[in-house]
Amino acid sequence: MEVYDDTEVFIVCPAYEKSGGPFALHQLAHELRKRKIDAMMAYTGTARDENPVAEPYRKYHIPFVTDEVVQGEHNILICPETMVGSFPRHMRHIFWWLSVDNWAKTIRQQLDRALYTSFAQPLPGFISPTGEAGTHWAQSEYAERFLRMNHVPEQRIHHVSDYLDPIFLSRHADDAFDVNGRRDIVVYNPAKGAAFTRKLQQAAPDIHWVRIEHMTEREVEDCLSQAKVYIDFGGHPGKDRIPREAAICGCCVVTGRRGAAGNDVDVPINQSYKFADCEENIPSIIDCVRALLAEYPQRLADFAAYRALIRREKARFEREVEAALPFHGAAPQTKRLALLTRTTMASAALPQETAWETREDVRVSAVVDDAAAGGYVRAFQRDLPVISSEDAVFLYQEGRLEGFLRQDAEDNGMLHIYTS
C-alpha cells in the first residue's frame, strides 16, 4: 500500500490504555512520523476534557483525533484486530494482527451478545480474515501462519512486528550480568496461565515464586533483573513483551507451547525450555527450573542468541514498515526543527510573520520549553506543541527532529539553525 504526498494515516487505539498493543500502535505512529508521513492516533472510548494519551506514550508527541477520521482517496486506516469496526472503513485500510487469540475472544464476546439479543443488531467489527479487502499485517509468525492457513492471499500479508523500548534496552545494552548477585527466585505473570502455574507451585513449594503484580514498570524491570528464571505458561496470543524483557534483564526463560510460543520464530529458545502445559510434564518442568537456578551462570549462555535477536528488533521493524508502506515517488526531504525559546513563552515574543513559513526545505514542528511543556503556543502563524527539553532530545535521537532553531539576541533576533 503506497503513501502519497497527501496521505493521512489514522491508527486506531483505545484511549488511556497502557499495554503491549497500545505501545506497538504508538511505536508505529512514531516510526511513520519519523519517515515524514502524516500519521496520527484515532482514540476510541474517550471522555470529555481528558487527555486520551496514556503517560508512557506522551513522549512521542503524536497528534490525535477522538471523533472521526478524514476519509480521503489516499488516506489509510490502520486498525488492530480487536478494534475493527471502531471507525468506518470507507478508505484504504490495514488490519494489524497484534494477536490471534484476542481477536477470537472479541468475536466470541460479540456472538454472545448477539445471541442474547437474538441477533437484532449487526455484529460490530466482525471480520473474517478471508472476507475483507485491504492489507493484513502480522506482528508474529503465529499470526502470519494463521492468516495463511485461512487463505489470505500472500500479497495481502506483510510481517510488521514491534520492539522493546530503546530506553529500556539502553539500561541492558550488553550481557554483563552480575551472576553472583542474582537471587534464587522464579518470576511469573499471574495473568498468564494462572491455573497451571499454581500446579507448579504446589509441586515445588520450596521454590521462591514471585508474582508480577501491583508493580510499576520500573519495579517489574528491577524484579526481572534480580531473578534467575521467568516462566510463562499463558496463551501467547502474539509475540509477547514480558518474555523478551525478562530475557534482556538476564532471566532464563521457560515457556509453554501455546500460541506464539509454539514456534521457533516468535520465541526462539531451545526446545528443552518449552513444555506443553499438561500435568505429566510438571515433574520435568520443575526439574528444568531447579537446574536453571542451580546452574544459572552456565545456562545463561543458552539465551544469548535470543537476547541478540531482541536487540535487533527495532532495526527490523523500521525495514518492515518501509516495505509495507512505501512512498509513491520520492520521500519528503523537508527538515523538521524545534524552536528553542529564550526567556519568555509569550506568543508576541515568538516569530510570527517570517520567511520560515514559506520555506520548503525546513519546517518548525515544535517549541521547546520545560515550563510550558504539554501545551500549545502560536508561532510561525501556526499552533505548535510545546515539548520538554528531555522529549526534544529523545525525538532528536530518534530522528523525528533534525535540528533546532534559535533566536540570536546578539544578532537582532535572527533565527539560526543548529544541527549535528
CSV table of C-alpha atoms in Angstrom, one decimal, residues 7-417:
chain,number,residue,atom,x,y,z
A,7,THR,CA,-1.8,10.7,2.6
A,8,GLU,CA,-3.0,10.9,6.2
A,9,VAL,CA,-2.7,7.7,8.3
A,10,PHE,CA,-5.1,7.1,11.2
A,11,ILE,CA,-4.1,4.5,13.8
A,12,VAL,CA,-7.0,3.2,15.9
A,13,CYS,CA,-6.1,2.8,19.5
A,14,PRO,CA,-8.0,2.6,22.9
A,15,ALA,CA,-7.7,5.8,24.9
A,16,TYR,CA,-5.8,5.8,28.2
A,17,GLU,CA,-4.6,2.2,28.0
A,18,LYS,CA,-1.1,1.0,28.9
A,19,SER,CA,-0.3,-2.4,27.5
A,20,GLY,CA,1.6,-4.1,24.7
A,21,GLY,CA,-0.9,-3.4,22.0
A,22,PRO,CA,-1.2,0.4,22.5
A,23,PHE,CA,2.6,0.5,22.9
A,24,ALA,CA,3.1,-1.1,19.5
A,25,LEU,CA,0.5,1.3,17.9
A,26,HIS,CA,2.3,4.4,19.2
A,27,GLN,CA,5.6,2.9,18.1
A,28,LEU,CA,4.1,2.6,14.6
A,29,ALA,CA,2.9,6.2,14.6
A,30,HIS,CA,6.3,7.4,15.8
A,31,GLU,CA,8.0,5.5,13.0
A,32,LEU,CA,5.7,6.8,10.4
A,33,ARG,CA,6.2,10.4,11.5
A,34,LYS,CA,9.9,9.8,11.5
A,35,ARG,CA,9.5,8.9,7.9
A,36,LYS,CA,7.6,12.2,7.4
A,37,ILE,CA,4.3,10.6,6.9
A,38,ASP,CA,1.3,12.5,8.4
A,39,ALA,CA,0.3,9.8,10.9
A,40,MET,CA,-2.0,10.4,13.9
A,41,MET,CA,-3.7,8.3,16.6
A,42,ALA,CA,-7.5,7.8,16.4
A,43,TYR,CA,-8.5,7.2,20.0
A,44,THR,CA,-11.7,5.3,21.0
A,45,GLY,CA,-13.5,5.4,24.3
A,46,THR,CA,-12.5,8.9,25.2
A,47,ALA,CA,-14.1,11.0,27.9
A,48,ARG,CA,-14.6,14.8,27.5
A,49,ASP,CA,-11.8,17.1,28.8
A,50,GLU,CA,-9.4,14.3,29.5
A,51,ASN,CA,-6.1,13.7,27.8
A,52,PRO,CA,-6.6,10.3,26.0
A,53,VAL,CA,-2.8,9.7,25.7
A,54,ALA,CA,-1.5,7.3,28.4
A,55,GLU,CA,1.5,8.8,30.2
A,56,PRO,CA,4.2,6.4,28.8
A,57,TYR,CA,3.3,7.4,25.2
A,58,ARG,CA,3.2,11.2,25.6
A,59,LYS,CA,6.9,11.5,24.8
A,60,TYR,CA,6.1,10.5,21.2
A,61,HIS,CA,4.0,13.7,20.7
A,62,ILE,CA,1.7,12.1,18.2
A,63,PRO,CA,-1.3,14.2,17.0
A,64,PHE,CA,-4.6,12.6,17.6
A,65,VAL,CA,-8.4,12.6,16.8
A,66,THR,CA,-11.2,11.3,19.0
A,67,ASP,CA,-14.3,11.8,17.0
A,68,GLU,CA,-13.9,10.9,13.3
A,69,VAL,CA,-11.2,10.2,10.7
A,70,VAL,CA,-10.8,12.1,7.5
A,71,GLN,CA,-11.9,9.9,4.6
A,72,GLY,CA,-9.8,10.6,1.5
A,73,GLU,CA,-8.8,8.7,-1.6
A,74,HIS,CA,-5.2,8.3,-0.4
A,75,ASN,CA,-5.8,8.1,3.4
A,76,ILE,CA,-5.2,5.0,5.3
A,77,LEU,CA,-6.8,3.5,8.4
A,78,ILE,CA,-4.7,1.1,10.5
A,79,CYS,CA,-6.7,-0.9,13.0
A,80,PRO,CA,-5.7,-3.6,15.5
A,81,GLU,CA,-7.5,-6.9,15.0
A,82,THR,CA,-9.6,-6.4,18.2
A,83,MET,CA,-10.9,-3.0,17.2
A,84,VAL,CA,-12.2,-3.4,13.7
A,85,GLY,CA,-15.4,-1.5,13.4
A,86,SER,CA,-14.4,1.3,15.7
A,87,PHE,CA,-14.2,3.7,12.8
A,88,PRO,CA,-15.7,3.5,9.3
A,89,ARG,CA,-13.6,1.7,6.7
A,90,HIS,CA,-14.6,3.5,3.6
A,91,MET,CA,-11.0,4.2,2.9
A,92,ARG,CA,-7.8,2.2,2.4
A,93,HIS,CA,-7.3,0.1,5.5
A,94,ILE,CA,-4.8,-2.2,7.2
A,95,PHE,CA,-5.6,-4.8,9.8
A,96,TRP,CA,-2.7,-5.2,12.2
A,97,TRP,CA,-2.8,-8.6,13.9
A,98,LEU,CA,-1.1,-7.9,17.2
A,99,SER,CA,-2.6,-11.1,18.4
A,100,VAL,CA,-4.7,-14.0,17.2
A,101,ASP,CA,-6.3,-15.3,20.4
A,102,ASN,CA,-7.5,-11.8,21.5
A,103,TRP,CA,-9.3,-11.4,18.1
A,104,ALA,CA,-11.0,-14.8,18.7
A,105,LYS,CA,-12.1,-13.7,22.2
A,106,THR,CA,-13.5,-10.5,20.8
A,107,ILE,CA,-15.5,-12.4,18.2
A,108,ARG,CA,-16.8,-14.8,20.8
A,109,GLN,CA,-17.9,-11.8,23.0
A,110,GLN,CA,-19.8,-10.3,20.1
A,111,LEU,CA,-21.5,-13.5,19.3
A,112,ASP,CA,-22.5,-14.0,22.9
A,113,ARG,CA,-24.1,-10.5,23.0
A,114,ALA,CA,-25.8,-11.2,19.7
A,115,LEU,CA,-27.3,-14.4,20.9
A,116,TYR,CA,-28.6,-12.6,23.9
A,117,THR,CA,-30.5,-10.1,21.7
A,118,SER,CA,-31.4,-12.8,19.1
A,119,PHE,CA,-29.1,-11.1,16.5
A,120,ALA,CA,-31.3,-8.0,16.4
A,121,GLN,CA,-28.2,-5.8,15.7
A,122,PRO,CA,-25.4,-6.3,13.3
A,123,LEU,CA,-22.1,-7.6,14.6
A,124,PRO,CA,-19.8,-4.6,15.1
A,125,GLY,CA,-16.3,-5.2,14.0
A,126,PHE,CA,-16.9,-8.8,12.9
A,127,ILE,CA,-14.3,-9.8,10.3
A,128,SER,CA,-13.3,-12.9,8.5
A,129,PRO,CA,-9.6,-12.9,7.5
A,130,THR,CA,-10.5,-14.0,4.0
A,131,GLY,CA,-13.6,-11.9,3.6
A,132,GLU,CA,-12.1,-8.4,4.0
A,133,ALA,CA,-10.4,-6.3,1.4
A,134,GLY,CA,-7.3,-4.4,2.4
A,135,THR,CA,-3.9,-5.4,3.8
A,136,HIS,CA,-3.1,-7.6,6.7
A,137,TRP,CA,0.0,-7.0,8.9
A,138,ALA,CA,1.2,-9.8,11.2
A,139,GLN,CA,3.1,-8.9,14.4
A,140,SER,CA,4.1,-12.5,14.9
A,141,GLU,CA,4.9,-15.6,13.0
A,142,TYR,CA,1.9,-17.1,14.8
A,143,ALA,CA,-0.4,-14.5,13.3
A,144,GLU,CA,1.2,-14.9,9.8
A,145,ARG,CA,0.6,-18.6,9.8
A,146,PHE,CA,-3.0,-18.1,11.0
A,147,LEU,CA,-3.6,-15.7,8.0
A,148,ARG,CA,-2.1,-18.1,5.5
A,149,MET,CA,-4.0,-21.1,7.0
A,150,ASN,CA,-7.2,-19.1,6.5
A,151,HIS,CA,-6.3,-18.4,2.8
A,152,VAL,CA,-5.4,-14.8,3.0
A,153,PRO,CA,-3.5,-14.1,-0.3
A,154,GLU,CA,0.2,-13.9,0.2
A,155,GLN,CA,0.4,-10.5,-1.5
A,156,ARG,CA,-2.0,-9.0,1.2
A,157,ILE,CA,0.2,-10.1,4.1
A,158,HIS,CA,3.1,-8.1,5.5
A,159,HIS,CA,5.1,-9.0,8.6
A,160,VAL,CA,5.3,-5.9,10.8
A,161,SER,CA,6.4,-6.7,14.3
A,162,ASP,CA,7.3,-4.4,17.2
A,163,TYR,CA,10.3,-3.8,19.5
A,164,LEU,CA,11.1,-3.1,23.2
A,165,ASP,CA,11.5,0.4,24.4
A,166,PRO,CA,15.0,1.7,23.4
A,167,ILE,CA,15.4,3.4,26.8
A,168,PHE,CA,14.7,0.1,28.5
A,169,LEU,CA,17.2,-1.6,26.2
A,170,SER,CA,19.9,1.0,26.8
A,171,ARG,CA,19.9,0.0,30.5
A,172,HIS,CA,20.7,-3.5,29.4
A,173,ALA,CA,23.0,-2.8,26.5
A,174,ASP,CA,25.2,-5.8,26.9
A,175,ASP,CA,25.3,-9.2,28.7
A,176,ALA,CA,27.4,-8.0,31.6
A,177,PHE,CA,25.1,-9.6,34.2
A,178,ASP,CA,26.0,-9.8,37.9
A,179,VAL,CA,25.5,-13.6,38.1
A,180,ASN,CA,26.6,-13.7,41.7
A,181,GLY,CA,24.1,-11.1,42.7
A,182,ARG,CA,21.1,-13.0,41.3
A,183,ARG,CA,18.5,-14.4,43.7
A,184,ASP,CA,17.1,-17.9,43.5
A,185,ILE,CA,13.6,-16.7,42.5
A,186,VAL,CA,11.2,-17.6,39.7
A,187,VAL,CA,9.1,-14.8,38.3
A,188,TYR,CA,5.8,-15.2,36.6
A,189,ASN,CA,2.8,-13.1,35.4
A,190,PRO,CA,-0.3,-14.2,37.3
A,191,ALA,CA,-2.4,-13.1,34.3
A,192,LYS,CA,-0.8,-15.7,32.1
A,193,GLY,CA,-1.5,-19.4,32.7
A,194,ALA,CA,-2.5,-18.9,36.3
A,195,ALA,CA,-4.1,-22.3,36.8
A,196,PHE,CA,-1.2,-24.3,35.5
A,197,THR,CA,1.3,-22.1,37.4
A,198,ARG,CA,-0.5,-22.9,40.6
A,199,LYS,CA,0.0,-26.6,40.0
A,200,LEU,CA,3.8,-25.9,39.6
A,201,GLN,CA,3.9,-24.0,42.8
A,202,GLN,CA,2.0,-26.8,44.6
A,203,ALA,CA,4.5,-29.3,43.2
A,204,ALA,CA,7.5,-27.3,44.4
A,205,PRO,CA,6.6,-25.2,47.4
A,206,ASP,CA,10.2,-24.8,48.4
A,207,ILE,CA,10.9,-22.7,45.3
A,208,HIS,CA,10.6,-18.9,45.8
A,209,TRP,CA,7.9,-17.9,43.3
A,210,VAL,CA,7.4,-14.1,42.7
A,211,ARG,CA,4.3,-12.6,41.0
A,212,ILE,CA,4.5,-9.6,38.7
A,213,GLU,CA,1.6,-7.8,40.3
A,214,HIS,CA,0.9,-4.3,41.5
A,215,MET,CA,4.3,-3.1,40.2
A,216,THR,CA,5.3,-0.1,38.3
A,217,GLU,CA,7.2,-0.7,35.0
A,218,ARG,CA,10.5,0.1,36.7
A,219,GLU,CA,9.7,-2.3,39.6
A,220,VAL,CA,9.0,-5.1,37.1
A,221,GLU,CA,12.3,-4.4,35.5
A,222,ASP,CA,14.1,-4.4,38.8
A,223,CYS,CA,12.4,-7.7,39.8
A,224,LEU,CA,13.4,-9.3,36.5
A,225,SER,CA,17.0,-8.0,36.9
A,226,GLN,CA,17.3,-9.8,40.2
A,227,ALA,CA,15.7,-13.1,39.2
A,228,LYS,CA,17.2,-16.2,37.6
A,229,VAL,CA,14.2,-17.6,35.9
A,230,TYR,CA,11.0,-16.3,34.3
A,231,ILE,CA,8.2,-18.8,33.3
A,232,ASP,CA,5.2,-18.1,31.1
A,233,PHE,CA,2.6,-20.8,30.5
A,234,GLY,CA,0.0,-18.4,29.2
A,235,GLY,CA,-1.6,-18.4,25.8
A,236,HIS,CA,1.0,-16.2,24.0
A,237,PRO,CA,-1.6,-14.5,21.7
A,238,GLY,CA,1.2,-12.7,19.9
A,239,LYS,CA,4.9,-12.2,20.3
A,240,ASP,CA,4.6,-11.1,24.0
A,241,ARG,CA,6.8,-8.4,25.6
A,242,ILE,CA,7.4,-9.7,29.1
A,243,PRO,CA,9.3,-12.9,28.0
A,244,ARG,CA,11.5,-10.6,25.9
A,245,GLU,CA,12.0,-8.1,28.7
A,246,ALA,CA,12.8,-11.0,31.0
A,247,ALA,CA,15.5,-12.3,28.7
A,248,ILE,CA,17.1,-8.9,28.2
A,249,CYS,CA,17.1,-8.5,32.0
A,250,GLY,CA,19.1,-11.7,32.3
A,251,CYS,CA,16.4,-14.3,33.2
A,252,CYS,CA,16.4,-17.8,31.8
A,253,VAL,CA,13.0,-18.2,30.1
A,254,VAL,CA,10.8,-21.2,30.3
A,255,THR,CA,7.5,-21.3,28.4
A,256,GLY,CA,4.6,-23.4,27.3
A,257,ARG,CA,3.8,-24.3,23.7
A,258,ARG,CA,0.6,-22.4,23.2
A,259,GLY,CA,0.1,-19.6,20.7
A,260,ALA,CA,3.2,-17.8,19.5
A,261,ALA,CA,5.4,-19.9,21.9
A,262,GLY,CA,4.6,-22.9,19.8
A,263,ASN,CA,7.1,-21.9,17.0
A,264,ASP,CA,10.8,-21.1,17.0
A,265,VAL,CA,10.5,-17.7,15.3
A,266,ASP,CA,8.5,-15.8,17.9
A,267,VAL,CA,10.1,-17.4,21.0
A,268,PRO,CA,13.4,-18.7,19.6
A,269,ILE,CA,14.7,-20.5,22.7
A,270,ASN,CA,16.0,-24.1,23.0
A,271,GLN,CA,13.2,-26.7,22.8
A,272,SER,CA,14.4,-28.1,26.2
A,273,TYR,CA,12.9,-24.9,27.8
A,274,LYS,CA,9.5,-25.3,26.2
A,275,PHE,CA,6.9,-27.6,27.7
A,276,ALA,CA,3.2,-28.4,26.9
A,277,ASP,CA,1.2,-27.3,30.0
A,278,CYS,CA,-0.1,-30.8,31.0
A,279,GLU,CA,0.2,-32.5,34.3
A,280,GLU,CA,2.5,-35.2,33.2
A,281,ASN,CA,5.1,-32.6,32.3
A,282,ILE,CA,5.1,-31.0,35.8
A,283,PRO,CA,8.0,-33.1,37.1
A,284,SER,CA,10.1,-32.3,34.0
A,285,ILE,CA,9.3,-28.6,34.3
A,286,ILE,CA,10.3,-28.5,38.0
A,287,ASP,CA,13.5,-30.3,37.2
A,288,CYS,CA,14.3,-27.8,34.5
A,289,VAL,CA,13.6,-24.8,36.8
A,290,ARG,CA,15.8,-26.3,39.5
A,291,ALA,CA,18.6,-26.9,37.1
A,292,LEU,CA,18.4,-23.3,35.9
A,293,LEU,CA,18.5,-22.0,39.4
A,294,ALA,CA,21.5,-24.2,40.3
A,295,GLU,CA,23.4,-23.7,37.1
A,296,TYR,CA,22.4,-20.1,36.3
A,297,PRO,CA,25.9,-18.8,35.2
A,298,GLN,CA,26.3,-21.7,32.7
A,299,ARG,CA,22.6,-21.8,31.5
A,300,LEU,CA,22.5,-18.0,30.9
A,301,ALA,CA,24.5,-18.5,27.7
A,302,ASP,CA,21.7,-20.6,26.2
A,303,PHE,CA,19.7,-17.4,25.8
A,304,ALA,CA,22.4,-15.2,24.3
A,305,ALA,CA,21.1,-15.6,20.7
A,306,TYR,CA,17.6,-14.7,21.9
A,307,ARG,CA,18.8,-11.5,23.6
A,308,ALA,CA,20.8,-10.5,20.5
A,309,LEU,CA,17.7,-11.0,18.3
A,310,ILE,CA,15.6,-8.8,20.6
A,311,ARG,CA,18.2,-6.0,20.4
A,312,ARG,CA,17.9,-6.1,16.6
A,313,GLU,CA,14.1,-5.8,16.6
A,314,LYS,CA,13.9,-2.0,16.2
A,315,ALA,CA,16.1,-2.0,13.0
A,316,ARG,CA,14.0,-4.9,11.7
A,317,PHE,CA,10.7,-3.1,12.5
A,318,GLU,CA,11.9,0.0,10.6
A,319,ARG,CA,12.7,-2.1,7.5
A,320,GLU,CA,9.3,-3.9,7.7
A,321,VAL,CA,7.3,-0.6,8.0
A,322,GLU,CA,9.2,0.8,5.0
A,323,ALA,CA,8.5,-2.3,2.9
A,324,ALA,CA,4.8,-2.3,4.0
A,325,LEU,CA,4.2,1.4,3.3
A,326,PRO,CA,6.5,2.6,0.6
A,327,PHE,CA,6.3,6.1,-0.9
A,328,HIS,CA,4.6,6.7,-4.2
A,329,GLY,CA,7.5,8.7,-5.7
A,330,ALA,CA,10.3,10.4,-3.8
A,331,ALA,CA,10.2,10.5,0.0
A,332,PRO,CA,9.8,14.0,1.6
A,333,GLN,CA,13.0,15.9,2.2
A,334,THR,CA,11.9,18.7,4.5
A,335,LYS,CA,13.9,19.0,7.7
A,336,ARG,CA,11.9,19.2,10.9
A,337,LEU,CA,13.1,21.6,13.5
A,338,ALA,CA,12.2,22.7,17.0
A,339,LEU,CA,12.4,26.3,18.2
A,340,LEU,CA,14.5,26.9,21.3
A,341,THR,CA,12.9,29.7,23.3
A,342,ARG,CA,14.9,32.4,25.1
A,343,THR,CA,13.2,33.9,28.2
A,344,THR,CA,9.5,34.0,27.5
A,345,MET,CA,6.8,31.9,26.0
A,346,ALA,CA,4.5,34.8,25.2
A,347,SER,CA,3.4,34.4,21.6
A,348,ALA,CA,4.2,38.1,20.9
A,349,ALA,CA,7.8,37.3,21.6
A,350,LEU,CA,7.9,34.3,19.2
A,351,PRO,CA,8.5,34.5,15.5
A,352,GLN,CA,5.2,35.0,13.6
A,353,GLU,CA,5.4,36.5,10.1
A,354,THR,CA,8.8,35.4,8.7
A,355,ALA,CA,10.2,33.8,5.6
A,356,TRP,CA,10.2,30.5,7.5
A,357,GLU,CA,6.5,29.9,6.9
A,358,THR,CA,7.0,29.5,3.2
A,359,ARG,CA,10.3,27.6,3.1
A,360,GLU,CA,10.0,24.1,1.7
A,361,ASP,CA,13.4,22.8,2.9
A,362,VAL,CA,12.6,23.2,6.7
A,363,ARG,CA,9.6,23.2,8.9
A,364,VAL,CA,9.3,24.1,12.5
A,365,SER,CA,7.2,21.4,14.2
A,366,ALA,CA,7.6,22.2,18.0
A,367,VAL,CA,8.7,24.7,20.6
A,368,VAL,CA,11.0,23.6,23.4
A,369,ASP,CA,10.2,25.0,26.8
A,370,ASP,CA,10.2,22.9,30.1
A,371,ALA,CA,7.9,25.3,32.0
A,372,ALA,CA,5.1,25.2,29.4
A,373,ALA,CA,5.6,21.6,28.1
A,374,GLY,CA,2.3,19.9,27.3
A,375,GLY,CA,0.5,22.9,25.9
A,376,TYR,CA,0.4,24.8,22.6
A,377,VAL,CA,1.7,28.2,21.5
A,378,ARG,CA,1.3,30.4,18.5
A,379,ALA,CA,4.5,30.7,16.4
A,380,PHE,CA,5.2,31.0,12.7
A,381,GLN,CA,1.4,31.6,12.3
A,382,ARG,CA,0.6,28.1,13.5
A,383,ASP,CA,-0.3,26.4,16.8
A,384,LEU,CA,2.8,24.4,17.7
A,385,PRO,CA,3.1,21.8,20.5
A,386,VAL,CA,5.4,22.8,23.4
A,387,ILE,CA,7.7,19.9,24.4
A,388,SER,CA,10.2,19.5,27.2
A,389,SER,CA,13.9,19.5,26.6
A,390,GLU,CA,14.1,15.8,27.6
A,391,ASP,CA,11.5,14.9,24.9
A,392,ALA,CA,13.3,17.1,22.4
A,393,VAL,CA,16.5,15.2,23.0
A,394,PHE,CA,14.6,11.9,22.6
A,395,LEU,CA,12.9,13.0,19.4
A,396,TYR,CA,16.2,14.3,18.0
A,397,GLN,CA,18.0,11.0,18.8
A,398,GLU,CA,15.1,9.1,17.2
A,399,GLY,CA,15.3,11.2,14.0
A,400,ARG,CA,11.9,12.9,14.4
A,401,LEU,CA,13.7,16.2,14.9
A,402,GLU,CA,16.6,17.0,12.7
A,403,GLY,CA,17.8,20.2,14.2
A,404,PHE,CA,16.9,23.3,16.3
A,405,LEU,CA,16.1,26.9,15.5
A,406,ARG,CA,17.2,29.6,17.9
A,407,GLN,CA,16.9,33.4,18.0
A,408,ASP,CA,20.2,35.1,18.4
A,409,ALA,CA,19.9,38.0,20.8
A,410,GLU,CA,23.3,39.4,19.7
A,411,ASP,CA,22.2,39.3,16.0
A,412,ASN,CA,19.0,41.3,16.1
A,413,GLY,CA,16.9,38.3,16.9
A,414,MET,CA,17.9,36.5,13.7
A,415,LEU,CA,17.0,32.8,13.5
A,416,HIS,CA,19.8,30.3,13.1
A,417,ILE,CA,19.6,26.5,12.5
